Amino acid sequence: MSAAAAIRTQVQAALPRFDLPLVITPRPAPELLAIGIPALDTLTQGGIPRGSMTEIAGEASSGRTTILHSLIARATSQGEYCTLIDTHDAFDPATAAECGAVLSHLLWIRCGANTENALKAADRIVQAGGFGLVIFDLSDTDMLSARRISLASWFRLRHAVEKTSSALAVFSRQFNARSCSRLQIELRRTGTTWSTHLRSVAFEAETRKYQFSRRAAFEAQRFDPLA
Amino acid sequence: MNLFACLYAPGNLPLLVECAREFSPHMEEVPSDALIFDLTGLNKMFGTPADIAALIAARVGVPASIGIAPNPDCALHCARGFAGVTIVLRGRECAALAPLPVNLLQAPAEIAETFDQWGIRTFGELAALPPLGVAARLGQEGTRLWQLARGEWERLLNSARDPLRFSEELELEYPVELLEPLSFLLSRMLHDLCARLHQASLAASEIRLRLTLETGFVHARTLRFPAPMIDPLALLKILQLDLQGQPPTAPVVKVTLEAEPARPRTQQHGLFQPQSPEPEKMELTIARIGAFVGAGNIGTPRIQDTHRPDAFEMVRFGSVVGETVSQSGPVRAALRRFRPPRVAQVQLSGGRPVNVRSLSISGVVQDCSGPWRTSGDWWTSEAWERDEWDVALSSGMLVRMHFDRGTERWFLEGCYD
């Protein structure tokens, strides 16, 4: 007997006079948006879920922006429109284009390190709908400011995105949205390869909030403009 | 039954147009002396063609020949060929036009010469020729002239229409100082403007607002939309947001609103096409976000054609058409930029950095590669030359920094993430 069915039996036994419409409908499996990095797509069983919030967290140089660029590249190359709410104005269009991003399909909102404005912009964009991917980049926001974003704001974002087929990805230093996110990915850097120049960087990703924690490693090469 | 009138008065075309407007909106100007207009259906209002002709003659105001006939060209030839009023009923066209000289047909020079050689002088003589013989010798144009001479050439009027102009103007009795009462006026004007656009099956691709101020200056704003819009409430909100960002500097005494008409957007999405934001809704959302992040901070990045690092410009979202390409190749390490680049103090040993200090990022250099020298724009006043380094710091960050050879200072440019 499943846990939901057991609870139902217990409640009905305790309250026999009431015919409880206690039917727990299983949520359908979400549609997924591929990340574009094979190791991570395998790890997440296909990508990040649409109509949900995904948190991707890690320290500086842990591979967050590599995933961000890959997500944009993957979505825009399929003809989808993306929004990047860039709290600290750190997005580099040139390297994103090198990763395969179609910049004409990207709406970039530069918030000048104002977290409140970024949050308002994210809310407006999610409410407007029509984007395949919405990225809320809090990667450079200090932990205290990110923690100050109220749980009610995260719930509002989650509730708004549930009605759409957009995938909402939040990048930050630590997980902030708590129960509002459907998937959490934690990143860390595991190594760096140097030859005459910085050749590649190795990262490790760990998923949270799935039935069990899983890990995967991936590597990103440095783009050499002179090559 | 079709009925057309033609007014012929050399040099008085504007008066003829004014007279014809009282009878019909469908008219064709024949340069530069005649005007044909449609009288179909007027018999119910004004009576027989003779009654209508009398009314036209009374209103035209200048000496003019009037031709009334079942088709436009027959009416034209009657007005040009006969003085006074000529009325031709259906079935009598050929006989009525017969005495007119054939040069009224304005045939091409080659055919006119042929008519002359054949001894054809009048419409009647041309109309008496066998049609197959005319077609065999003069072709399609000959057949058309033959039908014109018989008064049987049917065609539609090539109506001249006034260019569509959508503008509203309001002079105020008292100057308006606040945006809120101004919004009420704009709302009324936008509703009228959008109703007129809707009647013409058009939408606005651009709105031009001109506010004449009490000081005499004009506060002009132009809003262009990537997709034509027709919703007055959305347009009002966009105007309000724009005026909040750029308010007039003095009370307003006159408001002029003009819309650039365009065909409304019609698009049918495929079942399996990815979703895209609705342009009208998106324009409003962008205006709302632009009001608090700044209009220049929202849009689509366009990389400039230069090797200068971080060279891009922001363009309006939806204004650039890009080709989608399939993603391929290895995963690339991405760079997070520091804007503006952070000034740093770098300690060198043997020409290589060993310690980096800045306001926010510091650490001992554990690994580094460089220098990679780049330069550009040396032919302009904005020349740049720099030595670029990739550095792994003890704090765990992978930083790209550079030594600016122009200012001889170190800058942290971004971090690999």
XYZ file of C-alpha atoms in Angstrom:
644
model
C 0.000 0.000 0.000
C 1.356 3.408 -0.928
C 1.870 6.069 1.702
C -0.986 8.176 0.298
C -3.386 5.226 0.397
C -2.334 4.409 3.979
C -3.019 7.983 5.086
C -6.393 7.906 3.403
C -7.352 4.666 5.192
C -6.285 6.118 8.534
C -8.250 9.350 8.052
C -11.369 7.493 6.952
C -11.092 5.150 9.936
C -10.823 8.121 12.297
C -13.714 10.014 10.674
C -16.198 7.323 9.590
C -19.186 9.701 9.428
C -17.689 11.770 6.680
C -17.299 10.562 3.146
C -14.049 12.238 2.415
C -13.209 13.024 -1.177
C -9.653 12.224 -0.273
C -8.298 11.228 -3.625
C -4.692 11.974 -4.238
C -4.111 12.453 -7.912
C -0.541 11.726 -8.933
C 1.107 14.680 -10.659
C 1.960 13.963 -14.255
C 5.628 13.786 -15.064
C 6.775 17.239 -16.160
C 7.957 18.040 -19.639
C 11.703 18.556 -19.582
C 14.010 21.106 -21.149
C 17.386 19.593 -21.955
C 20.402 21.339 -20.459
C 22.653 20.531 -23.388
C 25.440 18.932 -21.342
C 25.105 15.154 -21.804
C 26.323 14.251 -18.295
C 23.800 16.614 -16.689
C 20.959 15.532 -18.962
C 21.610 11.953 -17.870
C 21.846 13.019 -14.247
C 18.517 14.871 -14.361
C 16.872 12.171 -16.483
C 16.359 14.548 -19.417
C 16.824 18.112 -18.225
C 15.137 20.651 -16.017
C 11.354 20.471 -15.597
C 9.042 22.934 -17.328
C 6.321 24.639 -15.329
C 8.559 24.387 -12.267
C 11.434 26.085 -10.570
C 14.917 24.592 -10.620
C 17.680 25.871 -8.363
C 21.299 25.599 -9.389
C 23.727 26.599 -6.669
C 27.441 26.732 -6.148
C 30.349 28.983 -5.280
C 32.135 31.187 -7.783
C 33.851 29.187 -10.550
C 31.763 26.114 -9.810
C 30.219 25.881 -13.303
C 26.913 27.714 -12.835
C 27.388 30.084 -15.776
C 28.550 27.211 -17.979
C 25.180 25.561 -17.359
C 23.400 28.916 -17.829
C 24.983 29.423 -21.269
C 24.301 25.842 -22.234
C 20.630 26.151 -21.262
C 20.247 29.334 -23.306
C 22.052 27.787 -26.261
C 19.966 24.652 -26.138
C 16.630 26.448 -25.839
C 17.275 29.222 -28.374
C 18.720 26.844 -30.938
C 15.353 25.066 -30.864
C 13.564 28.342 -31.639
C 12.421 29.047 -28.074
C 12.578 32.503 -26.505
C 14.525 32.993 -23.287
C 14.741 35.685 -20.650
C 17.786 36.264 -18.519
C 17.232 38.381 -15.414
C 20.811 39.312 -14.717
C 20.948 40.780 -11.227
C 24.619 41.793 -11.345
C 25.006 42.495 -15.063
C 27.552 39.688 -15.461
C 26.327 37.979 -18.649
C 28.852 37.885 -21.469
C 27.039 37.779 -24.835
C 30.205 36.914 -26.755
C 30.947 33.671 -24.902
C 27.237 32.785 -24.886
C 27.174 33.164 -28.676
C 30.275 30.965 -28.884
C 28.362 28.326 -26.908
C 25.655 28.391 -29.588
C 23.143 30.837 -28.090
C 20.930 32.627 -30.619
C 21.004 36.093 -29.100
C 18.018 37.380 -31.094
C 15.859 34.990 -29.057
C 17.160 36.299 -25.762
C 15.646 39.053 -23.657
C 18.367 40.295 -21.328
C 17.357 42.343 -18.287
C 20.286 44.019 -16.508
C 19.337 44.950 -12.976
C 22.478 46.799 -11.825
C 22.947 44.755 -8.616
C 19.454 45.620 -7.395
C 17.978 42.340 -6.128
C 14.549 43.856 -5.518
C 14.301 45.070 -9.119
C 15.473 41.674 -10.329
C 12.762 39.956 -8.328
C 10.108 42.339 -9.676
C 11.348 41.764 -13.230
C 11.265 37.978 -12.745
C 7.701 38.213 -11.499
C 6.617 40.334 -14.493
C 8.277 38.010 -16.994
C 6.862 34.830 -15.531
C 3.388 36.397 -15.369
C 3.659 37.510 -19.033
C 4.417 33.954 -20.178
C 5.452 32.902 -23.646
C 9.096 32.165 -22.841
C 10.452 28.659 -22.982
C 13.113 29.432 -20.417
C 13.339 32.085 -17.710
C 16.661 32.413 -15.913
C 16.935 34.312 -12.664
C 20.625 34.844 -12.027
C 21.498 35.622 -8.414
C 24.984 34.102 -8.677
C 26.833 37.217 -7.509
C 24.269 38.241 -4.899
C 25.648 37.807 -1.407
C 24.087 35.082 0.665
C 22.425 37.466 3.130
C 20.607 39.452 0.414
C 19.481 36.249 -1.304
C 18.205 34.889 2.011
C 16.193 38.074 2.511
C 13.972 37.221 -0.449
C 10.827 36.122 1.315
C 9.398 32.660 0.952
C 6.166 34.322 -0.198
C 8.034 35.764 -3.221
C 9.359 32.328 -4.134
C 5.863 30.842 -3.755
C 4.483 33.571 -5.990
C 7.073 32.761 -8.665
C 6.427 29.031 -8.359
C 2.688 29.536 -8.570
C 3.027 31.780 -11.636
C 5.362 29.432 -13.484
C 3.153 26.417 -12.791
C 0.542 27.833 -15.172
C 3.045 28.100 -18.017
C 5.280 25.762 -19.937
C 8.347 27.826 -19.071
C 11.243 26.352 -17.176
C 12.375 28.702 -14.420
C 16.034 28.281 -13.476
C 17.441 30.157 -10.480
C 21.209 30.426 -10.161
C 22.645 31.386 -6.788
C 25.316 30.610 -4.219
C 23.024 28.537 -2.021
C 19.509 27.146 -2.219
C 17.019 29.811 -1.191
C 13.607 28.780 -2.496
C 13.308 25.764 -0.190
C 10.131 23.814 -0.955
C 9.278 26.006 -3.971
C 11.873 24.407 -6.229
C 11.220 21.057 -7.823
C 14.820 20.242 -8.556
C 18.050 21.417 -6.953
C 21.484 20.972 -8.465
C 24.571 21.693 -6.421
C 27.835 22.358 -8.198
C 31.470 22.380 -7.279
C 34.735 22.631 -9.146
C 36.886 19.517 -8.943
C 39.885 20.409 -11.025
C 41.576 22.601 -13.572
C 43.797 21.534 -16.431
C 46.594 23.857 -17.490
C 48.937 23.476 -20.380
C 50.442 26.613 -21.835
C 47.083 28.155 -21.046
C 43.955 27.367 -19.044
C 42.729 24.372 -20.970
C 39.660 23.053 -19.207
C 37.783 23.090 -15.940
C 36.170 20.011 -14.358
C 32.978 20.264 -12.349
C 30.823 17.942 -10.318
C 27.048 18.222 -10.038
C 24.783 16.665 -7.438
C 21.021 16.610 -7.668
C 18.755 17.142 -4.695
C 15.033 16.651 -4.237
C 14.945 13.585 -6.423
C 14.299 10.237 -4.838
C 17.950 9.836 -4.127
C 20.962 12.040 -4.518
C 22.980 11.466 -7.663
C 26.257 12.849 -8.885
C 27.805 13.470 -12.269
C 30.988 15.051 -13.515
C 31.449 17.226 -16.577
C 34.204 19.270 -18.130
C 34.198 22.651 -19.855
C 36.919 23.830 -22.190
C 38.183 27.372 -22.186
C 37.250 29.225 -25.336
C 40.367 30.466 -27.017
C 39.637 33.437 -29.270
C 43.047 33.115 -30.892
C 42.544 29.465 -31.809
C -27.941 49.101 -63.576
C -24.529 50.775 -63.752
C -24.479 54.489 -64.487
C -21.490 56.799 -64.706
C -21.112 60.535 -65.173
C -18.209 62.444 -66.583
C -17.539 66.137 -66.109
C -15.273 67.839 -68.649
C -14.001 71.344 -67.920
C -10.347 71.981 -68.857
C -8.420 73.643 -66.015
C -11.152 73.264 -63.409
C -10.458 69.805 -62.022
C -10.565 70.800 -58.281
C -14.058 72.294 -58.783
C -15.183 69.154 -60.575
C -13.899 67.004 -57.693
C -15.783 69.159 -55.201
C -18.988 68.828 -57.223
C -18.590 65.072 -57.709
C -18.078 64.524 -53.934
C -21.689 65.565 -53.395
C -22.858 62.629 -55.488
C -20.363 59.826 -55.022
C -17.153 58.905 -53.174
C -16.063 56.723 -56.098
C -14.391 58.909 -58.678
C -11.540 58.761 -61.132
C -9.553 61.732 -62.260
C -8.648 61.724 -65.951
C -5.626 63.967 -66.329
C -5.995 66.770 -66.523
C -9.400 67.935 -67.562
C -12.092 65.357 -66.789
C -13.558 63.500 -63.856
C -15.603 60.303 -63.977
C -17.759 59.298 -61.026
C -20.201 56.546 -60.188
C -23.940 57.304 -60.211
C -25.117 53.725 -59.730
C -28.135 53.610 -57.436
C -28.716 57.383 -57.366
C -31.910 57.054 -59.381
C -33.713 56.029 -56.172
C -32.690 59.295 -54.585
C -32.638 61.798 -57.416
C -34.811 60.274 -60.146
C -34.036 59.709 -63.823
C -30.586 60.276 -65.408
C -31.927 63.525 -66.853
C -32.865 64.737 -63.332
C -29.421 63.760 -62.025
C -27.758 65.546 -64.966
C -29.759 68.686 -64.200
C -28.660 68.551 -60.541
C -25.013 68.077 -61.517
C -25.225 70.978 -64.002
C -26.712 73.182 -61.283
C -23.954 72.368 -58.761
C -20.837 72.238 -60.908
C -20.482 76.032 -60.873
C -18.332 76.302 -64.052
C -19.156 75.733 -67.724
C -18.703 71.985 -68.148
C -19.772 69.264 -70.533
C -21.601 66.421 -68.821
C -21.754 62.891 -70.131
C -23.907 60.201 -68.530
C -23.576 56.644 -69.784
C -23.673 52.985 -68.661
C -19.863 52.693 -68.617
C -17.046 55.068 -67.622
C -15.353 55.412 -71.051
C -18.587 56.034 -72.908
C -19.396 58.822 -70.420
C -15.879 60.239 -70.886
C -16.137 60.304 -74.685
C -19.603 61.904 -74.534
C -18.355 64.650 -72.225
C -15.248 65.288 -74.338
C -17.058 65.056 -77.674
C -20.328 66.876 -77.096
C -21.042 70.214 -75.489
C -23.692 70.501 -72.808
C -25.427 67.482 -71.327
C -25.389 64.129 -73.152
C -27.267 61.149 -71.793
C -26.711 57.739 -73.364
C -28.983 54.892 -72.381
C -27.918 51.241 -72.386
C -28.028 49.779 -75.898
C -27.761 53.207 -77.599
C -24.013 53.711 -76.945
C -22.814 52.824 -80.458
C -25.257 55.137 -82.193
C -24.651 57.993 -79.755
C -20.861 57.872 -80.146
C -20.861 57.356 -83.947
C -20.306 60.994 -85.006
C -17.328 61.569 -82.665
C -13.865 61.969 -84.278
C -11.676 58.885 -83.875
C -8.752 60.868 -82.410
C -10.745 61.093 -79.145
C -9.805 57.478 -78.589
C -6.165 58.560 -78.125
C -4.924 55.481 -79.946
C -1.183 54.683 -80.061
C 0.602 56.482 -82.909
C 1.054 53.344 -85.011
C -2.651 52.414 -84.864
C -3.747 56.033 -85.391
C -1.664 56.060 -88.609
C -3.331 52.819 -89.710
C -6.787 54.331 -89.086
C -5.740 57.330 -91.182
C -4.554 55.075 -94.049
C -7.808 53.124 -93.887
C -9.800 56.364 -94.028
C -11.387 55.842 -90.607
C -12.411 59.284 -89.331
C -15.223 58.658 -86.803
C -16.185 56.262 -84.046
C -19.024 55.039 -86.252
C -16.671 54.067 -89.110
C -14.419 52.140 -86.710
C -17.398 50.471 -85.049
C -18.646 49.285 -88.453
C -15.483 47.252 -89.094
C -15.693 43.461 -88.546
C -14.238 42.580 -85.097
C -12.283 39.528 -86.279
C -10.603 41.566 -89.004
C -9.651 44.313 -86.505
C -8.275 41.722 -84.078
C -6.266 39.999 -86.853
C -4.708 43.256 -88.085
C -4.404 45.414 -84.914
C -4.241 42.847 -82.111
C -5.554 43.220 -78.589
C -5.214 47.006 -78.518
C -7.189 47.272 -81.753
C -10.010 45.209 -80.240
C -10.063 47.444 -77.179
C -10.320 50.572 -79.372
C -13.073 48.942 -81.428
C -15.057 48.212 -78.234
C -14.427 51.769 -77.005
C -15.779 53.146 -80.291
C -18.916 51.030 -79.847
C -19.242 52.162 -76.194
C -19.015 48.580 -74.983
C -15.754 48.642 -73.040
C -16.573 47.783 -69.421
C -14.171 48.406 -66.574
C -14.049 49.399 -62.944
C -13.311 52.940 -61.813
C -9.750 53.507 -60.725
C -10.761 55.425 -57.626
C -8.321 57.917 -56.179
C -8.366 57.710 -52.401
C -7.111 60.229 -49.884
C -4.050 58.983 -48.014
C -5.058 57.552 -44.653
C -4.032 59.757 -41.761
C -4.779 58.920 -38.164
C -4.277 61.803 -35.813
C -6.102 63.448 -32.960
C -5.560 66.950 -31.676
C -6.858 68.594 -28.543
C -6.324 72.181 -27.470
C -6.886 72.604 -23.754
C -8.702 75.513 -22.154
C -6.515 75.247 -19.054
C -2.940 73.964 -18.902
C -2.612 70.461 -17.495
C 0.223 70.017 -15.010
C -0.140 66.451 -13.752
C 0.186 63.188 -15.626
C -3.013 61.731 -14.234
C -5.450 64.212 -15.853
C -3.313 64.049 -18.985
C -3.801 60.282 -19.003
C -7.578 60.757 -19.099
C -7.228 62.927 -22.200
C -4.818 60.477 -23.812
C -7.185 57.626 -23.049
C -10.055 59.344 -24.861
C -7.885 60.227 -27.843
C -6.397 56.718 -28.035
C -9.839 55.133 -27.936
C -10.977 57.337 -30.849
C -7.787 56.682 -32.778
C -7.945 52.926 -32.257
C -11.631 52.874 -33.258
C -10.753 54.596 -36.544
C -7.842 52.227 -37.103
C -10.121 49.290 -36.380
C -12.680 50.571 -38.902
C -9.972 50.611 -41.548
C -8.776 47.125 -40.473
C -5.436 48.577 -39.464
C -3.282 48.815 -36.349
C -0.641 51.246 -35.088
C 3.007 50.437 -35.663
C 4.123 53.746 -34.200
C 2.575 56.365 -31.936
C 3.780 59.966 -32.063
C 2.826 62.183 -29.145
C 3.395 65.938 -29.268
C 2.692 67.935 -26.132
C 2.758 71.699 -26.681
C 3.861 73.240 -23.413
C 2.863 76.526 -21.836
C 6.390 77.794 -22.410
C 5.994 77.275 -26.165
C 8.268 74.251 -26.356
C 7.057 70.971 -27.762
C 7.621 67.743 -25.826
C 7.658 65.051 -28.514
C 7.761 61.317 -27.872
C 7.751 58.563 -30.485
C 7.001 54.973 -29.562
C 7.705 52.255 -32.118
C 6.367 48.771 -31.689
C 7.860 45.589 -33.143
C 4.317 44.399 -33.949
C 1.347 46.663 -34.810
C -0.960 47.212 -31.839
C -4.633 48.151 -31.633
C -5.486 47.797 -27.932
C -6.037 51.354 -26.556
C -5.479 50.263 -22.947
C -2.114 48.697 -23.727
C -1.094 51.748 -25.752
C -2.196 54.043 -22.931
C -0.158 52.106 -20.377
C 2.929 52.252 -22.599
C 2.454 56.012 -23.075
C 1.963 56.498 -19.344
C 5.139 54.571 -18.532
C 7.054 56.544 -21.120
C 5.776 59.867 -19.795
C 6.625 58.835 -16.246
C 10.198 58.276 -17.366
C 10.328 61.432 -19.537
C 7.744 63.836 -18.098
C 7.010 67.190 -19.797
C 8.893 70.087 -18.217
C 5.940 72.498 -18.118
C 2.131 72.420 -18.115
C 0.591 71.108 -21.326
C -1.708 73.297 -23.432
C -2.147 71.153 -26.531
C -1.998 67.400 -27.194
C -1.460 65.880 -30.622
C -1.488 62.151 -31.079
C -0.671 60.481 -34.366
C -0.629 56.809 -35.264
C 1.317 55.226 -38.084
C -1.080 52.748 -39.664
C 0.057 49.234 -40.508
C -1.583 45.938 -41.261
C -2.383 44.064 -38.056
C -0.297 41.033 -37.190
C -1.830 37.810 -38.366
C 0.026 34.697 -37.439
C -1.008 31.159 -37.005
C 1.227 29.035 -34.866
C 1.991 25.479 -35.798
C 1.028 22.738 -33.408
C 4.597 21.682 -32.828
C 6.283 25.089 -32.918
C 7.811 26.361 -29.690
C 5.817 29.027 -27.900
C 6.741 32.686 -28.250
C 5.657 35.722 -26.275
C 2.736 37.739 -27.646
C 4.254 40.952 -29.069
C 1.547 43.255 -27.662
C 1.793 41.794 -24.176
C 5.561 41.674 -24.395
C 5.806 45.341 -25.366
C 3.814 46.287 -22.278
C 5.893 44.017 -20.038
C 9.133 45.461 -21.423
C 7.846 49.009 -20.857
C 6.900 48.148 -17.288
C 10.255 46.544 -16.497
C 12.110 49.322 -18.341
C 10.440 51.842 -16.031
C 12.388 50.536 -13.024
C 15.571 49.005 -14.512
C 16.018 51.703 -17.166
C 14.978 51.462 -20.797
C 18.592 50.892 -21.892
C 18.990 47.879 -19.618
C 16.399 45.681 -21.241
C 16.595 44.262 -24.734
C 18.529 41.875 -26.899
C 22.341 42.001 -26.997
C 23.949 42.493 -30.393
C 27.657 41.833 -30.617
C 29.552 44.570 -32.402
C 31.876 43.884 -35.263
C 35.123 44.476 -33.399
C 37.722 42.537 -31.410
C 37.396 44.940 -28.472
C 36.411 42.854 -25.422
C 32.841 43.146 -24.162
C 31.712 45.162 -27.209
C 27.962 44.866 -27.599
C 24.897 47.033 -27.855
C 21.382 46.603 -26.600
C 18.639 46.575 -29.230
C 14.896 46.320 -28.916
C 13.683 42.794 -28.214
C 12.000 41.333 -31.271
C 13.614 43.767 -33.698
C 16.425 41.402 -34.681
C 15.790 38.306 -36.692
C 18.303 35.607 -35.987
C 18.759 32.216 -37.450
C 18.529 29.290 -35.124
C 21.416 26.915 -35.468
C 21.907 23.519 -33.968
C 24.235 23.465 -31.026
C 27.330 21.371 -31.398
C 30.865 21.061 -30.154
C 32.376 20.716 -26.692
C 31.089 22.405 -23.556
C 32.719 25.811 -23.141
C 33.726 27.351 -19.841
C 31.679 30.520 -19.470
C 32.909 33.892 -18.338
C 31.072 36.086 -15.848
C 32.043 39.672 -16.484
C 32.714 42.337 -13.914
C 31.150 45.541 -15.232
C 33.071 47.792 -15.025
C 36.319 45.798 -14.696
C 37.640 45.944 -11.112
C 40.915 47.689 -10.477
C 43.423 45.360 -8.829
C 46.889 45.452 -7.352
C 49.003 42.630 -8.675
C 52.348 41.543 -7.281
C 54.715 40.083 -9.862
C 57.617 37.708 -9.534
C 59.688 36.884 -12.563
C 57.141 38.647 -14.756
C 54.303 36.441 -13.508
C 51.568 37.406 -11.038
C 51.881 35.871 -7.573
C 49.390 37.871 -5.551
C 46.175 39.681 -6.485
C 44.344 42.211 -4.367
C 41.212 44.152 -5.125
C 38.286 45.471 -3.083
C 36.252 42.292 -3.431
C 38.605 39.572 -4.683
C 42.005 38.741 -3.268
C 44.229 35.727 -3.092
C 47.527 34.098 -3.777
C 47.995 32.974 -7.349
C 48.212 29.197 -7.493
C 48.301 28.756 -11.246
C 48.355 31.149 -14.126
C 48.792 31.373 -17.850
C 49.655 34.327 -20.006
C 50.320 36.928 -21.034
C 48.157 36.937 -24.156
C 48.569 40.278 -25.831
C 45.671 41.777 -27.738
C 45.216 45.220 -29.208
C 42.966 47.067 -31.579
C 41.481 50.338 -32.763
C 45.026 51.763 -32.959
C 43.933 53.812 -35.956
C 41.385 55.690 -33.789
C 41.568 57.718 -30.606
C 40.141 54.735 -28.704
C 43.117 52.437 -29.125
C 43.498 49.596 -26.658
C 46.339 47.234 -25.880
C 46.401 44.707 -23.087
C 48.100 41.629 -21.690
C 45.580 39.029 -20.640
C 46.110 36.420 -17.876
C 44.074 33.482 -16.618
C 44.676 33.027 -12.918
C 43.598 30.466 -10.295
C 43.434 32.100 -6.881
C 43.755 30.493 -3.463
C 40.147 31.589 -2.766
C 39.025 29.074 -5.385
C 38.184 31.549 -8.141
C 39.384 31.286 -11.707
C 39.850 34.854 -12.814
C 40.586 36.527 -16.106
C 42.566 39.705 -15.579
C 44.542 42.033 -17.786
C 47.234 44.631 -17.663
C 46.165 47.708 -19.601
C 49.262 48.951 -21.380
C 47.697 52.338 -22.019
C 46.972 53.197 -18.382
C 49.513 50.715 -16.948
C 46.976 49.348 -14.493
C 45.680 45.890 -13.675
C 41.989 45.026 -13.982
C 39.965 41.967 -13.047
C 37.774 41.349 -16.070
C 35.647 38.439 -14.945
C 35.683 34.949 -13.552
C 35.296 31.593 -15.250
C 32.233 29.924 -13.857
